[in-house]
Tab-separated table of C-alpha atoms and ligand atoms in Angstrom:
chain	number	residue	atom	x	y	z
A	1	UNK	CA	10.304	-63.472	-87.373
A	2	UNK	CA	7.088	-63.528	-89.359
A	3	UNK	CA	3.763	-63.008	-87.646
A	4	UNK	CA	0.344	-61.555	-88.325
A	5	UNK	CA	-0.911	-58.848	-85.975
A	6	UNK	CA	-4.178	-59.765	-84.287
A	7	UNK	CA	-5.770	-56.587	-85.692
A	8	UNK	CA	-5.221	-58.065	-89.182
A	9	UNK	CA	-6.385	-61.547	-88.214
A	10	UNK	CA	-9.701	-60.105	-87.033
A	11	UNK	CA	-10.344	-58.832	-90.561
A	12	UNK	CA	-9.607	-62.217	-92.201
A	13	UNK	CA	-12.240	-64.712	-93.302
A	14	UNK	CA	-11.456	-67.904	-91.375
A	15	UNK	CA	-10.958	-70.870	-93.708
A	16	UNK	CA	-8.461	-73.045	-91.898
A	17	UNK	CA	-5.483	-71.047	-93.180
A	18	UNK	CA	-2.227	-71.474	-91.264
A	19	UNK	CA	-1.001	-68.375	-89.431
A	20	UNK	CA	1.704	-67.474	-86.932
A	21	UNK	CA	0.886	-65.223	-84.003
A	22	UNK	CA	2.960	-63.752	-81.207
A	23	UNK	CA	1.723	-61.966	-78.137
A	24	UNK	CA	1.141	-62.068	-74.408
A	25	UNK	CA	-1.183	-64.431	-72.584
A	26	UNK	CA	-4.093	-62.650	-70.952
A	27	UNK	CA	-5.826	-65.771	-69.613
A	28	UNK	CA	-5.532	-69.537	-69.939
A	29	UNK	CA	-8.802	-71.300	-69.134
A	30	UNK	CA	-9.477	-75.000	-68.593
A	31	UNK	CA	-6.003	-75.907	-69.870
A	32	UNK	CA	-7.522	-75.343	-73.309
A	33	UNK	CA	-8.373	-71.689	-74.181
A	34	UNK	CA	-5.688	-69.039	-74.359
A	35	UNK	CA	-6.700	-65.377	-74.754
A	36	UNK	CA	-3.806	-63.812	-76.640
A	37	UNK	CA	-3.194	-60.070	-76.949
A	38	UNK	CA	-0.468	-58.403	-78.984
A	39	UNK	CA	-1.448	-54.763	-78.470
A	40	UNK	CA	-2.368	-54.210	-82.122
A	41	UNK	CA	-5.987	-54.076	-81.025
A	42	UNK	CA	-8.085	-54.096	-77.901
A	43	UNK	CA	-9.292	-57.568	-78.772
A	44	UNK	CA	-7.739	-60.831	-77.721
A	45	UNK	CA	-7.646	-63.757	-80.065
A	46	UNK	CA	-8.791	-67.119	-78.739
A	47	UNK	CA	-6.269	-69.922	-79.180
A	48	UNK	CA	-7.425	-73.468	-78.653
A	49	UNK	CA	-4.875	-76.047	-77.477
A	50	UNK	CA	-5.453	-79.766	-77.437
A	51	UNK	CA	-3.612	-80.669	-74.228
A	52	UNK	CA	-2.958	-84.201	-75.481
A	53	UNK	CA	-0.836	-82.777	-78.297
A	54	UNK	CA	1.457	-80.711	-76.062
A	55	UNK	CA	3.923	-81.479	-73.353
A	56	UNK	CA	2.444	-80.889	-69.908
A	57	UNK	CA	5.518	-78.947	-68.775
A	58	UNK	CA	5.210	-76.648	-71.757
A	59	UNK	CA	1.562	-75.902	-70.996
A	60	UNK	CA	2.439	-75.128	-67.375
A	61	UNK	CA	4.504	-72.239	-68.683
A	62	UNK	CA	1.498	-70.700	-70.447
A	63	UNK	CA	0.816	-68.256	-67.626
A	64	UNK	CA	-0.766	-64.794	-67.494
A	65	UNK	CA	1.740	-62.314	-68.950
A	66	UNK	CA	3.982	-64.873	-70.683
A	67	UNK	CA	5.082	-64.085	-74.250
A	68	UNK	CA	4.327	-66.902	-76.680
A	69	UNK	CA	4.489	-67.747	-80.349
A	70	UNK	CA	1.948	-70.065	-81.930
A	71	UNK	CA	1.373	-71.537	-85.318
A	72	UNK	CA	-2.115	-72.823	-86.078
A	73	UNK	CA	-5.180	-72.774	-88.238
A	74	UNK	CA	-7.686	-69.951	-88.301
A	75	UNK	CA	-11.205	-71.314	-88.121
A	76	UNK	CA	-14.675	-70.063	-87.403
A	77	UNK	CA	-15.372	-70.224	-83.690
A	78	UNK	CA	-18.327	-72.195	-82.422
A	79	UNK	CA	-18.156	-70.568	-79.013
A	80	UNK	CA	-19.890	-67.309	-78.260
A	81	UNK	CA	-17.864	-64.137	-77.809
A	82	UNK	CA	-15.627	-64.431	-80.838
A	83	UNK	CA	-16.011	-64.973	-84.574
A	84	UNK	CA	-12.801	-66.852	-85.098
A	85	UNK	CA	-10.199	-68.821	-83.180
A	86	UNK	CA	-6.887	-70.480	-83.848
A	87	UNK	CA	-6.360	-74.195	-83.390
A	88	UNK	CA	-2.758	-74.483	-82.258
A	89	UNK	CA	-0.308	-76.767	-84.038
A	90	UNK	CA	2.888	-75.441	-82.517
A	91	UNK	CA	3.444	-73.461	-79.359
A	92	UNK	CA	6.649	-71.863	-78.156
A	93	UNK	CA	7.303	-69.891	-74.968
A	94	UNK	CA	9.257	-66.747	-75.852
A	95	UNK	CA	9.354	-65.335	-72.342
A	96	UNK	CA	8.145	-66.881	-69.099
A	97	UNK	CA	6.165	-64.857	-66.590
A	98	UNK	CA	6.111	-66.020	-62.981
A	99	UNK	CA	2.444	-65.855	-61.952
A	100	UNK	CA	3.414	-65.530	-58.300
A	101	UNK	CA	5.321	-62.344	-58.977
A	102	UNK	CA	3.513	-60.723	-61.903
A	103	UNK	CA	1.726	-57.617	-60.572
A	104	UNK	CA	-1.006	-57.661	-63.248
A	105	UNK	CA	-3.717	-60.189	-62.642
A	106	UNK	CA	-6.766	-60.714	-64.840
A	107	UNK	CA	-8.922	-58.419	-62.705
A	108	UNK	CA	-9.618	-54.701	-62.433
A	109	UNK	CA	-6.748	-52.741	-60.896
A	110	UNK	CA	-7.096	-49.164	-59.685
A	111	UNK	CA	-5.583	-46.393	-61.809
A	112	UNK	CA	-3.523	-45.298	-58.787
A	113	UNK	CA	-1.985	-48.751	-58.513
A	114	UNK	CA	-1.318	-48.883	-62.246
A	115	UNK	CA	0.374	-45.457	-62.068
A	116	UNK	CA	2.835	-46.993	-59.608
A	117	UNK	CA	3.731	-49.657	-62.192
A	118	UNK	CA	3.676	-47.440	-65.281
A	119	UNK	CA	6.241	-49.726	-66.958
A	120	UNK	CA	3.654	-52.523	-67.042
A	121	UNK	CA	0.387	-50.626	-67.345
A	122	UNK	CA	0.617	-50.607	-71.171
A	123	UNK	CA	-0.476	-54.249	-70.930
A	124	UNK	CA	-3.914	-53.453	-69.555
A	125	UNK	CA	-6.951	-52.903	-71.763
A	126	UNK	CA	-7.403	-49.369	-70.480
A	127	UNK	CA	-3.864	-48.196	-71.185
A	128	UNK	CA	-3.682	-50.063	-74.466
A	129	UNK	CA	-6.790	-48.141	-75.561
A	130	UNK	CA	-5.444	-44.819	-74.294
A	131	UNK	CA	-2.106	-45.130	-76.063
A	132	UNK	CA	-3.583	-46.344	-79.348
A	133	UNK	CA	-5.905	-43.313	-79.259
A	134	UNK	CA	-3.017	-41.025	-78.299
A	135	UNK	CA	-1.200	-42.204	-81.413
A	136	UNK	CA	-4.273	-41.613	-83.568
A	137	UNK	CA	-4.612	-38.060	-82.247
A	138	UNK	CA	-0.960	-37.243	-82.958
A	139	UNK	CA	-1.260	-38.673	-86.451
A	140	UNK	CA	-4.484	-36.740	-87.136
A	141	UNK	CA	-2.845	-33.491	-86.033
A	142	UNK	CA	-0.065	-33.910	-88.574
A	143	UNK	CA	-2.615	-34.942	-91.183
A	144	UNK	CA	-4.745	-31.835	-90.580
A	145	UNK	CA	-1.829	-29.445	-90.908
A	146	UNK	CA	-0.349	-31.227	-93.894
A	147	UNK	CA	-3.687	-31.125	-95.725
A	148	UNK	CA	-4.004	-27.426	-94.974
A	149	UNK	CA	-0.607	-26.366	-96.298
A	150	UNK	CA	1.286	-26.015	-93.003
A	151	UNK	CA	4.958	-26.894	-92.564
A	152	UNK	CA	6.134	-28.795	-89.482
A	153	UNK	CA	8.893	-26.796	-87.762
A	154	UNK	CA	11.089	-28.242	-85.017
A	155	UNK	CA	11.625	-25.540	-82.434
A	156	UNK	CA	14.539	-25.994	-80.027
A	157	UNK	CA	14.112	-27.921	-76.791
A	158	UNK	CA	17.079	-26.231	-75.154
A	159	UNK	CA	16.582	-22.500	-75.354
A	160	UNK	CA	18.797	-19.522	-74.650
A	161	UNK	CA	15.759	-17.266	-74.381
A	162	UNK	CA	13.691	-17.094	-71.207
A	163	UNK	CA	11.419	-14.255	-72.194
A	164	UNK	CA	8.263	-16.179	-73.101
A	165	UNK	CA	7.016	-15.866	-69.590
A	166	UNK	CA	4.710	-18.878	-69.980
A	167	UNK	CA	6.026	-20.508	-66.807
A	168	UNK	CA	8.937	-21.317	-64.546
A	169	UNK	CA	11.835	-22.930	-66.395
A	170	UNK	CA	14.175	-25.867	-65.769
A	171	UNK	CA	17.825	-24.929	-66.091
A	172	UNK	CA	20.067	-26.885	-68.447
A	173	UNK	CA	23.704	-26.888	-67.402
A	174	UNK	CA	26.817	-29.003	-67.616
A	175	UNK	CA	28.611	-27.012	-64.904
A	176	UNK	CA	29.820	-28.829	-61.829
A	177	UNK	CA	27.210	-27.744	-59.320
A	178	UNK	CA	29.452	-28.675	-56.389
A	179	UNK	CA	32.000	-26.138	-57.465
A	180	UNK	CA	30.751	-23.903	-60.269
A	181	UNK	CA	32.934	-21.192	-61.822
A	182	UNK	CA	32.210	-17.777	-60.334
A	183	UNK	CA	32.289	-14.255	-61.736
A	184	UNK	CA	34.093	-11.446	-59.917
A	185	UNK	CA	30.935	-10.633	-57.980
A	186	UNK	CA	30.594	-14.288	-56.861
A	187	UNK	CA	27.673	-15.167	-59.171
A	188	UNK	CA	27.710	-18.481	-61.032
A	189	UNK	CA	29.502	-17.780	-64.325
A	190	UNK	CA	27.221	-19.238	-67.000
A	191	UNK	CA	29.569	-17.744	-69.587
A	192	UNK	CA	31.670	-20.838	-68.828
A	193	UNK	CA	28.705	-23.195	-69.223
A	194	UNK	CA	28.314	-25.555	-72.189
A	195	UNK	CA	26.637	-23.036	-74.473
A	196	UNK	CA	28.582	-20.029	-73.191
A	197	UNK	CA	25.390	-18.652	-71.680
A	198	UNK	CA	22.536	-19.497	-69.396
A	199	UNK	CA	20.123	-22.038	-70.935
A	200	UNK	CA	16.821	-23.701	-70.049
A	201	UNK	CA	14.313	-26.248	-71.323
A	202	UNK	CA	11.715	-24.525	-73.477
A	203	UNK	CA	8.269	-23.615	-72.128
A	204	UNK	CA	6.918	-23.047	-75.656
A	205	UNK	CA	8.051	-23.032	-79.274
A	206	UNK	CA	5.939	-20.018	-80.143
A	207	UNK	CA	8.552	-17.303	-80.515
A	208	UNK	CA	10.601	-19.496	-82.860
A	209	UNK	CA	7.443	-20.526	-84.743
A	210	UNK	CA	6.697	-16.836	-85.316
A	211	UNK	CA	10.092	-16.405	-86.978
A	212	UNK	CA	9.323	-19.272	-89.348
A	213	UNK	CA	5.749	-18.122	-90.024
A	214	UNK	CA	7.034	-14.757	-91.169
A	215	UNK	CA	8.657	-16.522	-94.090
A	216	UNK	CA	6.778	-19.790	-94.654
A	217	UNK	CA	3.328	-18.315	-93.882
A	218	UNK	CA	1.818	-21.366	-92.241
A	219	UNK	CA	3.825	-23.471	-89.768
A	220	UNK	CA	3.298	-25.537	-86.665
A	221	UNK	CA	5.438	-27.058	-83.959
A	222	UNK	CA	4.599	-30.243	-82.083
A	223	UNK	CA	7.073	-31.000	-79.370
A	224	UNK	CA	7.763	-31.410	-75.678
A	225	UNK	CA	7.601	-28.368	-73.408
A	226	UNK	CA	8.638	-28.081	-69.792
A	227	UNK	CA	7.320	-26.086	-66.872
A	228	UNK	CA	8.848	-26.128	-63.416
A	229	UNK	CA	5.705	-25.000	-61.656
A	230	UNK	CA	4.667	-26.737	-58.501
A	231	UNK	CA	1.236	-27.543	-59.923
A	232	UNK	CA	0.160	-30.824	-58.422
A	233	UNK	CA	-3.161	-31.068	-60.246
A	234	UNK	CA	-4.879	-33.623	-62.505
A	235	UNK	CA	-4.471	-31.106	-65.397
A	236	UNK	CA	-0.773	-30.204	-65.109
A	237	UNK	CA	2.429	-31.958	-66.077
A	238	UNK	CA	5.993	-30.676	-65.755
A	239	UNK	CA	6.725	-32.170	-69.188
A	240	UNK	CA	3.936	-32.050	-71.750
A	241	UNK	CA	3.569	-31.884	-75.520
A	242	UNK	CA	2.219	-28.834	-77.240
A	243	UNK	CA	1.015	-28.130	-80.767
A	244	UNK	CA	1.665	-24.536	-81.792
A	245	UNK	CA	0.510	-23.343	-85.206
A	246	UNK	CA	1.522	-19.860	-86.301
A	247	UNK	CA	-0.002	-18.186	-89.343
A	248	UNK	CA	1.010	-15.040	-91.228
A	249	UNK	CA	-1.721	-12.801	-92.632
A	250	UNK	CA	-4.181	-14.007	-90.001
A	251	UNK	CA	-6.186	-12.251	-87.304
A	252	UNK	CA	-7.874	-13.395	-84.111
A	253	UNK	CA	-10.991	-14.613	-85.907
A	254	UNK	CA	-8.995	-16.801	-88.318
A	255	UNK	CA	-7.080	-18.109	-85.307
A	256	UNK	CA	-10.307	-19.205	-83.613
A	257	UNK	CA	-11.586	-20.782	-86.818
A	258	UNK	CA	-8.347	-22.718	-87.218
A	259	UNK	CA	-8.371	-24.019	-83.643
A	260	UNK	CA	-12.015	-25.070	-83.819
A	261	UNK	CA	-11.482	-26.823	-87.162
A	262	UNK	CA	-8.386	-28.648	-85.858
A	263	UNK	CA	-10.139	-29.911	-82.730
A	264	UNK	CA	-13.168	-31.116	-84.680
A	265	UNK	CA	-11.035	-32.815	-87.326
A	266	UNK	CA	-8.999	-34.705	-84.741
A	267	UNK	CA	-12.019	-35.850	-82.727
A	268	UNK	CA	-13.748	-37.043	-85.914
A	269	UNK	CA	-10.633	-39.071	-86.860
A	270	UNK	CA	-10.655	-40.811	-83.503
A	271	UNK	CA	-14.367	-41.600	-83.836
A	272	UNK	CA	-13.692	-42.995	-87.314
A	273	UNK	CA	-10.533	-44.979	-86.590
A	274	UNK	CA	-10.730	-46.073	-82.949
A	275	UNK	CA	-14.324	-47.242	-82.469
A	276	UNK	CA	-13.438	-50.277	-80.341
A	277	UNK	CA	-11.031	-48.491	-78.030
A	278	UNK	CA	-13.481	-45.594	-77.623
A	279	UNK	CA	-16.364	-47.917	-76.888
A	280	UNK	CA	-14.240	-49.690	-74.287
A	281	UNK	CA	-13.400	-46.380	-72.558
A	282	UNK	CA	-17.004	-45.235	-72.920
A	283	UNK	CA	-18.340	-48.356	-71.186
A	284	UNK	CA	-15.637	-48.169	-68.560
A	285	UNK	CA	-16.769	-44.637	-67.761
A	286	UNK	CA	-20.441	-45.661	-67.678
A	287	UNK	CA	-19.547	-48.293	-65.038
A	288	UNK	CA	-17.547	-45.744	-63.083
A	289	UNK	CA	-20.382	-43.216	-63.199
A	290	UNK	CA	-22.767	-45.739	-61.662
A	291	UNK	CA	-20.719	-45.633	-58.461
A	292	UNK	CA	-21.218	-41.851	-58.157
A	293	UNK	CA	-24.200	-40.024	-56.629
A	294	UNK	CA	-26.842	-39.113	-59.225
A	295	UNK	CA	-26.092	-35.376	-59.212
A	296	UNK	CA	-22.395	-35.888	-59.879
A	297	UNK	CA	-22.809	-38.107	-62.905
A	298	UNK	CA	-21.931	-36.654	-66.283
A	299	UNK	CA	-24.933	-35.908	-68.437
A	300	UNK	CA	-23.489	-37.405	-71.596
A	301	UNK	CA	-21.424	-40.498	-72.228
A	302	UNK	CA	-17.936	-40.142	-73.660
A	303	UNK	CA	-18.887	-40.901	-77.258
A	304	UNK	CA	-21.894	-38.566	-77.057
A	305	UNK	CA	-19.660	-35.785	-75.711
A	306	UNK	CA	-17.258	-36.222	-78.621
A	307	UNK	CA	-20.075	-36.162	-81.160
A	308	UNK	CA	-21.667	-33.161	-79.474
A	309	UNK	CA	-18.385	-31.311	-79.684
A	310	UNK	CA	-18.146	-31.899	-83.432
A	311	UNK	CA	-21.767	-31.126	-84.205
A	312	UNK	CA	-22.039	-27.791	-82.387
A	313	UNK	CA	-20.347	-24.453	-82.907
A	314	UNK	CA	-18.142	-23.447	-80.022
A	315	UNK	CA	-19.611	-20.516	-78.104
A	316	UNK	CA	-17.563	-17.354	-78.701
A	317	UNK	CA	-17.728	-14.594	-76.087
A	318	UNK	CA	-15.438	-11.864	-74.844
A	319	UNK	CA	-13.758	-11.833	-71.458
A	320	UNK	CA	-15.904	-8.812	-70.573
A	321	UNK	CA	-19.113	-10.736	-71.303
A	322	UNK	CA	-17.793	-13.713	-69.328
A	323	UNK	CA	-17.118	-11.533	-66.295
A	324	UNK	CA	-20.714	-10.275	-66.413
A	325	UNK	CA	-22.049	-13.839	-66.543
A	326	UNK	CA	-19.795	-14.932	-63.699
A	327	UNK	CA	-20.517	-11.885	-61.559
A	328	UNK	CA	-24.250	-12.545	-61.790
A	329	UNK	CA	-23.967	-16.317	-61.435
A	330	UNK	CA	-25.471	-18.214	-58.529
A	331	UNK	CA	-22.206	-19.636	-57.193
A	332	UNK	CA	-20.702	-16.140	-57.160
A	333	UNK	CA	-23.677	-14.611	-55.376
A	334	UNK	CA	-23.795	-17.462	-52.877
A	335	UNK	CA	-20.062	-17.213	-52.181
A	336	UNK	CA	-19.381	-20.669	-53.605
A	337	UNK	CA	-16.369	-19.651	-55.709
A	338	UNK	CA	-13.059	-19.910	-53.932
A	339	UNK	CA	-12.071	-16.774	-55.843
A	340	UNK	CA	-15.164	-14.530	-55.988
A	341	UNK	CA	-15.531	-12.391	-59.106
A	342	UNK	CA	-16.122	-8.803	-58.126
A	343	UNK	CA	-14.540	-6.687	-60.798
A	344	UNK	CA	-13.330	-6.566	-64.367
A	345	UNK	CA	-9.656	-7.449	-64.641
A	346	UNK	CA	-9.688	-10.553	-62.437
A	347	UNK	CA	-7.804	-13.560	-63.805
A	348	UNK	CA	-10.137	-16.488	-64.408
A	349	UNK	CA	-9.508	-19.582	-62.306
A	350	UNK	CA	-10.390	-23.062	-63.415
A	351	UNK	CA	-13.565	-23.001	-61.254
A	352	UNK	CA	-14.789	-20.030	-63.348
A	353	UNK	CA	-13.831	-21.614	-66.640
A	354	UNK	CA	-15.606	-24.801	-65.708
A	355	UNK	CA	-18.724	-22.946	-64.603
A	356	UNK	CA	-18.945	-21.231	-67.991
A	357	UNK	CA	-18.411	-24.421	-69.967
A	358	UNK	CA	-20.141	-27.057	-67.861
A	359	UNK	CA	-22.995	-25.151	-66.218
A	360	UNK	CA	-23.726	-22.032	-68.230
A	361	UNK	CA	-23.118	-22.812	-71.916
A	362	UNK	CA	-22.762	-26.602	-71.654
A	363	UNK	CA	-20.434	-26.646	-74.658
A	364	UNK	CA	-16.897	-25.614	-75.614
A	365	UNK	CA	-16.352	-21.882	-75.226
A	366	UNK	CA	-13.850	-19.547	-76.882
A	367	UNK	CA	-13.094	-16.592	-74.634
A	368	UNK	CA	-11.410	-13.603	-76.241
A	369	UNK	CA	-10.098	-10.109	-75.638
A	370	UNK	CA	-8.669	-10.475	-72.149
A	371	UNK	CA	-7.292	-7.591	-70.062
A	372	UNK	CA	-3.733	-6.929	-71.195
A	373	UNK	CA	-2.384	-7.076	-67.647
A	374	UNK	CA	-3.109	-10.783	-67.256
A	375	UNK	CA	-1.678	-11.788	-70.643
A	376	UNK	CA	1.717	-12.076	-72.340
A	377	UNK	CA	3.691	-9.197	-73.857
A	378	UNK	CA	3.393	-10.426	-77.460
A	379	UNK	CA	-0.401	-10.266	-77.718
A	380	UNK	CA	-1.819	-7.630	-80.039
A	381	UNK	CA	-3.167	-4.584	-78.232
A	382	UNK	CA	-6.775	-3.710	-78.974
A	383	UNK	CA	-7.859	-0.135	-79.725
A	384	UNK	CA	-9.568	0.211	-76.328
A	385	UNK	CA	-6.126	0.398	-74.684
A	386	UNK	CA	-7.254	-2.135	-72.050
A	387	UNK	CA	-7.514	-5.504	-73.758
A	388	UNK	CA	-5.459	-7.719	-76.070
A	389	UNK	CA	-6.517	-9.952	-78.972
A	390	UNK	CA	-6.141	-13.137	-76.935
A	391	UNK	CA	-8.260	-16.270	-77.065
A	392	UNK	CA	-8.541	-19.305	-74.817
A	393	UNK	CA	-10.631	-22.358	-75.623
A	394	UNK	CA	-12.309	-23.996	-72.653
A	395	UNK	CA	-13.523	-27.595	-72.780
A	396	UNK	CA	-15.963	-29.460	-70.548
A	397	UNK	CA	-14.211	-31.455	-67.859
A	398	UNK	CA	-10.860	-29.968	-68.824
A	399	UNK	CA	-10.939	-26.176	-68.599
A	400	UNK	CA	-8.348	-24.445	-70.781
A	401	UNK	CA	-7.245	-26.627	-73.679
A	402	UNK	CA	-5.994	-23.905	-76.070
A	403	UNK	CA	-4.339	-20.551	-75.420
A	404	UNK	CA	-3.434	-18.177	-78.224
A	405	UNK	CA	-3.622	-14.707	-79.708
A	406	UNK	CA	-3.078	-12.416	-82.615
A	407	UNK	CA	0.478	-11.147	-82.176
A	408	UNK	CA	1.575	-7.521	-81.828
A	409	UNK	CA	3.141	-6.830	-85.192
A	410	UNK	CA	3.705	-3.066	-84.672
A	411	UNK	CA	7.304	-2.539	-83.568
A	412	UNK	CA	6.827	0.585	-81.479
A	413	UNK	CA	3.839	-0.791	-79.564
A	414	UNK	CA	5.624	-4.098	-78.989
A	415	UNK	CA	8.751	-2.402	-77.679
A	416	UNK	CA	6.714	-0.200	-75.385
A	417	UNK	CA	4.846	-3.187	-73.944
A	418	UNK	CA	8.057	-5.164	-73.456
A	419	UNK	CA	9.628	-2.285	-71.555
A	420	UNK	CA	6.542	-1.977	-69.355
A	421	UNK	CA	6.763	-5.692	-68.597
A	422	UNK	CA	10.543	-5.580	-67.952
A	423	UNK	CA	11.450	-7.832	-70.833
A	424	UNK	CA	15.032	-7.164	-71.910
A	425	UNK	CA	14.782	-5.737	-75.427
A	426	UNK	CA	18.478	-6.153	-76.125
A	427	UNK	CA	18.252	-9.959	-75.693
A	428	UNK	CA	15.225	-10.138	-77.972
A	429	UNK	CA	16.718	-8.479	-81.033
A	430	UNK	CA	16.083	-11.621	-83.087
A	431	UNK	CA	12.376	-11.501	-82.243
A	432	UNK	CA	12.062	-7.769	-82.867
A	433	UNK	CA	13.782	-8.126	-86.253
A	434	UNK	CA	10.644	-9.761	-87.652
A	435	UNK	CA	8.771	-6.570	-86.753
A	436	UNK	CA	11.434	-4.463	-88.443
A	437	UNK	CA	11.769	-6.411	-91.646
A	438	UNK	CA	8.444	-6.957	-93.375
A	439	UNK	CA	6.246	-7.307	-90.326
A	440	UNK	CA	2.674	-8.436	-90.948
A	441	UNK	CA	-0.444	-9.356	-88.998
A	442	UNK	CA	-0.113	-12.916	-87.678
A	443	UNK	CA	-1.666	-15.181	-85.095
A	444	UNK	CA	-1.253	-18.555	-83.456
A	445	UNK	CA	-2.113	-20.709	-80.492
A	446	UNK	CA	-0.908	-23.529	-78.279
A	447	UNK	CA	-2.941	-26.705	-77.875
A	448	UNK	CA	-2.017	-28.865	-74.900
A	449	UNK	CA	-1.692	-32.354	-76.358
A	450	UNK	CA	-2.316	-34.282	-73.134
A	451	UNK	CA	-5.343	-32.114	-72.299
A	452	UNK	CA	-6.755	-33.072	-75.682
A	453	UNK	CA	-6.006	-36.762	-75.058
A	454	UNK	CA	-7.719	-36.401	-71.661
A	455	UNK	CA	-10.858	-35.043	-73.314
A	456	UNK	CA	-10.938	-37.653	-76.057
A	457	UNK	CA	-10.338	-40.633	-73.760
A	458	UNK	CA	-12.573	-39.338	-70.960
A	459	UNK	CA	-9.868	-40.019	-68.384
A	460	UNK	CA	-9.739	-37.803	-65.308
A	461	UNK	CA	-6.050	-37.516	-64.583
A	462	UNK	CA	-3.474	-36.177	-67.034
A	463	UNK	CA	-0.910	-38.600	-65.558
A	464	UNK	CA	-2.871	-41.425	-67.158
A	465	UNK	CA	-2.644	-40.174	-70.746
A	466	UNK	CA	1.143	-39.759	-71.095
A	467	UNK	CA	3.286	-42.891	-70.903
A	468	UNK	CA	5.717	-41.638	-68.259
A	469	UNK	CA	4.373	-38.586	-66.442
A	470	UNK	CA	6.694	-35.996	-64.930
A	471	UNK	CA	5.311	-34.001	-62.008
A	472	UNK	CA	6.681	-32.552	-58.770
A	473	UNK	CA	8.517	-35.316	-56.926
A	474	UNK	CA	8.313	-37.819	-59.774
A	475	UNK	CA	10.589	-38.617	-62.685
A	476	UNK	CA	10.497	-42.424	-62.716
A	477	UNK	CA	11.940	-44.280	-65.689
B	1	4AD	O1	-1.619	-21.066	-72.493
B	1	4AD	P1	-0.198	-21.504	-72.692
B	1	4AD	O2	0.758	-21.264	-71.586
B	1	4AD	O3	0.264	-20.784	-74.043
B	1	4AD	C1	1.517	-20.754	-74.561
B	1	4AD	O4	2.469	-21.354	-74.149
B	1	4AD	C2	1.586	-19.970	-75.853
B	1	4AD	N1	2.998	-19.747	-76.168
B	1	4AD	C3	0.863	-20.744	-76.935
B	1	4AD	C4	0.873	-20.038	-78.276
B	1	4AD	O5	0.196	-19.035	-78.422
B	1	4AD	N2	1.618	-20.546	-79.223
B	1	4AD	O6	-0.184	-23.069	-73.036
B	1	4AD	C5	-0.934	-23.579	-74.122
B	1	4AD	C6	-1.697	-24.824	-73.724
B	1	4AD	C7	-2.730	-24.602	-72.613
B	1	4AD	O7	-3.925	-24.095	-73.131
B	1	4AD	C8	-2.870	-26.015	-72.063
B	1	4AD	O8	-3.736	-26.782	-72.888
B	1	4AD	C9	-1.478	-26.572	-72.213
B	1	4AD	O9	-0.805	-25.794	-73.194
B	1	4AD	N3	-0.730	-26.512	-70.951
B	1	4AD	C10	-0.443	-27.575	-70.181
B	1	4AD	N4	-0.733	-28.880	-70.319
B	1	4AD	C11	-0.287	-29.721	-69.376
B	1	4AD	N5	0.454	-29.347	-68.309
B	1	4AD	C12	0.771	-28.041	-68.121
B	1	4AD	N6	1.528	-27.674	-67.092
B	1	4AD	C13	0.323	-27.090	-69.092
B	1	4AD	N7	0.456	-25.756	-69.228
B	1	4AD	C14	-0.176	-25.428	-70.368
B	2	MG	MG1	-2.868	-20.194	-71.155
């Protein structure tokens, strides 16, 4: 089958040349004008049919959602709204679509409704734009790392290690759960399971990325991660994709610089390569904002927010400074925070993160040097004995988008911290080996892919930026 994608046709100079197109009918007006979309671009192409040339019964099958193939001539359009159109010579129905049953009509559907028909929502302008941009972001991430000398490492999805502590894990088993083998003390005997041990879906590829970084210097993972937390929020998924670079001979400052450069590079690529899709989402948001009360409207439009993010340095402050700002903030004094900030050591909730980013600094913020008690065992201990060399990046409208740290490379300090946090040292021999054999300062971070897509598309719910979202109570498709 030979066809030209509509995205290519739109770049052609119309001169009556014959082309073949295939796509789905978006509208069919006046028995004459078909708006065809093939997903290669936001734009439809106008097809003009001369009803006298075609069988009436054939034209009746040109319904919204039907898949068709046409051969015709590309000419300049006299009508307003498009530069070119195709005068049809041949028309074939590839797949009928019963208009009485088809759930997508040429009108605005709510995002909630579209979520309930996620198998069809790709066909709407909004989701077409989102998933073309999602692709562009993924591609730009690989491009950034490749250009900067990083190697793409595939960390395992099924893991035999559950020490990361990043979240609750999903078990992977092939045991018969109705009647599992038991040990002498009546526990389930995972020694008889598929892998001869207990296994789970990974919550992060970091520990494995560290092993690779301590040989290849600069690596990154980009894969699915799984968390069995009961977080029913517009920012959490049970299955999400994470980008985790890990760099040898790097400290916390280089880690921040890398994360900021990556985010800016990716956003610039989307501005450069997806102008139409971004403009569509931008205008969609502007319309949406008009329905909100004045004081709840966002101050900048989507495209302005993206540009602002690229053009300004991210604010860098320590956890300790952030606590001071929050403690003295109006919402804290007036008791407006659900979790009031009274003393140093408190974990920051998303209401605090969003206050810092959206109200106080009004720009992305990198928070560093958190109390060690609220962070993971592998983070490098600072000389003050209280904090670790951690960093989180907070984005407007999103909250935490990146979490990372310099890693503890000193064997004795790492072992001590693991014991304090009840992490079984004997099971982590492979991780500790890197600290025994040529250990070196190193750092890395995790960037939540869907949170980044949320920011770039301006959508409000993370379930709308992944094709098939997994969350508590839902694993459709
Ligand atoms: O902060 P997290 O838990 O960090 C780690 O997993 C480290 N091992 C990363 C590293 O240092 N290599 O997760 C990293 C990021 C968060 O900042 C957030 O953007 C995203 O992953 N994230 C989620 N995104 C969607 N749904 C969830 N349930 C998420 N949990 C974390
Ligand atoms: Mg985190």
